Amino acid sequence: MITAYHIIASENIDFPVDLTMDFSKGMPEMEQAERFKYFNSHSKGIKWYTGENEHILYEEGQNIHGLITPDFKKFVAVYQYNHPEFNSPSNVVIYNEDKTIHMRVPLVCPVSAKNIESNSAFEGLYIGGVVWKRNQLGEIIMALNLIFNREYVETRVFDYITGEIGACIGTYRL
């Protein structure tokens, strides 16, 4: 089981994240100066602990984001769309708690993108983030933010066990 989670960045920036918080309401608050340093860092990564074992996903010059799964047994990492190994359209990797790869998520172009009018809309498709959401029963689920042409976002239900990307549960324009 994952016992601790941190967001990290260049210049030794390391913020522990409270695992008891409800991630469906967003990421933790940071002091304004810390937030400025983190978001302006050249490189970002993540780390988690399983007991005393530390697992780090960090590469100089890259931005790697992610989130633990609601059962605390896996970690979903989202790599930059142009990452040399884990690039779009399969820029999401699900890791087991010991940092072995459970699955590289294949992004299949969704058939419904009601907010997109262009025929070339799917050419710029990539996964931009992972979030926790609450379903209609109030249960915590995971969702992926699919970004189209750096203009539109669809938030879709995500099954981190099978890698299946499901129904659209929200849309917005960047």
Coordinates of C-alpha atoms in Angstrom, one line a residue:
M1 CA 0.0 0.0 0.0
I2 CA 1.2 3.5 -0.8
T3 CA 1.9 5.3 2.5
A4 CA 3.1 8.7 1.3
Y5 CA 3.0 10.8 -1.8
H6 CA 5.0 14.0 -2.8
I7 CA 5.1 16.4 -5.7
I8 CA 8.6 17.3 -6.5
A9 CA 10.4 19.8 -8.8
S10 CA 13.9 21.1 -9.7
E11 CA 15.8 23.1 -7.1
N12 CA 15.0 20.5 -4.4
I13 CA 11.3 21.4 -4.2
D14 CA 9.5 18.6 -2.4
F15 CA 5.9 18.9 -1.1
P16 CA 4.3 16.1 0.8
V17 CA 0.6 15.6 0.0
D18 CA -1.8 14.7 2.8
L19 CA -3.2 11.2 1.8
T20 CA -6.3 11.8 4.0
M21 CA -7.5 14.7 1.9
D22 CA -10.2 14.4 -0.7
F23 CA -8.5 14.8 -4.0
S24 CA -11.8 15.1 -5.8
K25 CA -11.8 18.7 -4.5
G26 CA -8.4 19.5 -6.1
M27 CA -4.8 19.5 -5.0
P28 CA -3.5 20.7 -1.6
E29 CA -3.0 24.4 -0.9
M30 CA 0.5 25.7 -0.9
E31 CA 1.9 29.0 0.3
Q32 CA 1.9 31.5 -2.5
A33 CA 5.8 31.7 -2.7
E34 CA 6.0 27.9 -2.7
R35 CA 3.3 27.6 -5.4
F36 CA 5.1 30.2 -7.5
K37 CA 8.4 28.3 -7.2
Y38 CA 6.8 24.9 -8.0
F39 CA 4.8 26.0 -11.0
N40 CA 7.7 27.9 -12.5
S41 CA 10.1 25.0 -12.1
H42 CA 11.8 23.7 -15.2
S43 CA 11.2 20.1 -14.3
K44 CA 8.5 18.4 -12.2
G45 CA 8.0 14.9 -10.9
I46 CA 6.4 12.7 -8.3
K47 CA 7.5 10.3 -5.6
W48 CA 5.7 7.9 -3.3
Y49 CA 6.5 5.5 -0.5
T50 CA 5.5 2.0 0.2
G51 CA 6.6 1.5 3.8
E52 CA 10.3 2.6 3.8
N53 CA 10.8 2.2 0.0
E54 CA 10.9 5.4 -2.0
H55 CA 9.9 5.4 -5.7
I56 CA 10.7 8.5 -7.8
L57 CA 9.5 9.5 -11.3
Y58 CA 11.6 12.5 -12.2
E59 CA 13.5 13.5 -15.3
E60 CA 15.4 16.7 -15.8
G61 CA 13.6 18.8 -18.4
Q62 CA 10.3 16.9 -18.2
N63 CA 7.0 17.4 -16.4
I64 CA 5.6 14.3 -14.9
H65 CA 2.4 14.6 -12.9
G66 CA 0.3 11.9 -11.3
L67 CA -2.0 10.7 -8.5
I68 CA -2.4 7.7 -6.3
T69 CA -5.4 5.5 -7.0
P70 CA -8.3 5.7 -4.5
D71 CA -7.4 2.3 -3.1
F72 CA -3.8 3.4 -2.5
K73 CA -2.4 0.4 -4.4
K74 CA -1.3 2.0 -7.7
F75 CA 0.0 5.3 -9.1
V76 CA -1.2 6.9 -12.3
A77 CA 1.5 9.0 -14.0
V78 CA 0.9 11.4 -16.8
Y79 CA 3.9 12.3 -18.9
Q80 CA 4.3 15.3 -21.2
Y81 CA 2.7 14.7 -24.5
N82 CA 6.1 14.8 -26.2
H83 CA 8.0 12.6 -23.7
P84 CA 10.7 10.5 -25.5
E85 CA 9.4 7.2 -24.2
F86 CA 5.9 7.7 -22.9
N87 CA 4.5 10.1 -25.5
S88 CA 1.1 10.9 -26.8
P89 CA -1.3 9.3 -27.4
S90 CA -0.2 6.8 -24.7
N91 CA 1.4 9.3 -22.2
V92 CA -0.3 7.7 -19.2
V93 CA 1.4 4.8 -17.3
I94 CA -0.1 3.0 -14.3
Y95 CA 2.5 1.8 -11.8
N96 CA 2.1 -0.8 -9.2
E97 CA 3.0 0.3 -5.7
D98 CA 6.5 -1.0 -6.1
K99 CA 7.1 1.1 -9.3
T100 CA 6.7 -1.8 -11.7
I101 CA 4.6 -1.0 -14.7
H102 CA 1.0 -2.3 -14.4
M103 CA 0.0 -0.9 -17.8
R104 CA 0.7 1.8 -20.4
V105 CA -2.8 3.2 -21.2
P106 CA -3.6 3.1 -24.9
L107 CA -5.6 6.2 -25.8
V108 CA -8.4 5.4 -28.2
C109 CA -9.9 8.4 -29.9
P110 CA -13.3 8.9 -28.3
V111 CA -16.2 9.0 -30.7
S112 CA -18.0 11.9 -29.0
A113 CA -16.4 15.2 -28.7
K114 CA -19.5 17.4 -29.0
N115 CA -17.6 20.6 -28.3
I116 CA -15.2 20.1 -31.3
E117 CA -16.3 21.3 -34.7
S118 CA -13.0 20.7 -36.7
N119 CA -12.4 17.6 -38.7
S120 CA -8.7 17.7 -37.6
A121 CA -9.7 18.0 -33.9
F122 CA -8.3 14.6 -33.0
E123 CA -4.8 15.2 -34.4
G124 CA -3.8 17.1 -31.3
L125 CA -5.2 14.6 -28.8
Y126 CA -3.3 13.8 -25.6
I127 CA -4.0 13.2 -21.9
G128 CA -3.3 16.2 -19.8
G129 CA -4.0 15.1 -16.3
V130 CA -5.6 12.7 -13.9
V131 CA -8.1 13.6 -11.2
W132 CA -10.3 12.1 -8.5
K133 CA -14.1 12.8 -9.0
R134 CA -17.2 11.7 -7.2
N135 CA -19.8 9.7 -9.1
Q136 CA -23.5 10.0 -8.6
L137 CA -23.4 7.7 -5.6
G138 CA -20.7 9.8 -3.9
E139 CA -18.0 7.2 -4.5
I140 CA -14.5 8.4 -5.5
I141 CA -13.5 7.5 -9.0
M142 CA -10.6 8.4 -11.2
A143 CA -10.9 10.4 -14.4
L144 CA -8.6 11.6 -17.2
N145 CA -8.5 15.0 -18.8
L146 CA -8.3 14.5 -22.6
I147 CA -7.0 17.6 -24.4
F148 CA -7.9 18.2 -28.0
N149 CA -5.8 20.6 -30.1
R150 CA -4.7 22.4 -26.8
E151 CA -8.1 24.0 -26.9
Y152 CA -10.8 21.7 -25.5
V153 CA -10.9 19.3 -22.5
E154 CA -13.1 16.3 -21.9
T155 CA -13.0 14.7 -18.4
R156 CA -13.6 11.0 -18.8
V157 CA -14.1 8.2 -16.3
F158 CA -11.0 6.1 -16.0
D159 CA -10.7 2.5 -14.8
Y160 CA -7.1 2.2 -13.5
I161 CA -7.3 -1.6 -13.3
T162 CA -8.2 -2.2 -17.0
G163 CA -7.0 1.1 -18.5
E164 CA -10.4 1.7 -20.0
I165 CA -11.4 5.3 -20.7
G166 CA -15.1 5.6 -20.3
A167 CA -17.9 8.2 -20.4
C168 CA -17.5 11.9 -20.6
I169 CA -18.4 13.5 -17.3
G170 CA -17.4 17.1 -18.1
T171 CA -16.1 19.5 -20.8
Y172 CA -14.5 22.9 -20.9
R173 CA -12.5 25.1 -23.2
L174 CA -8.9 26.1 -22.3

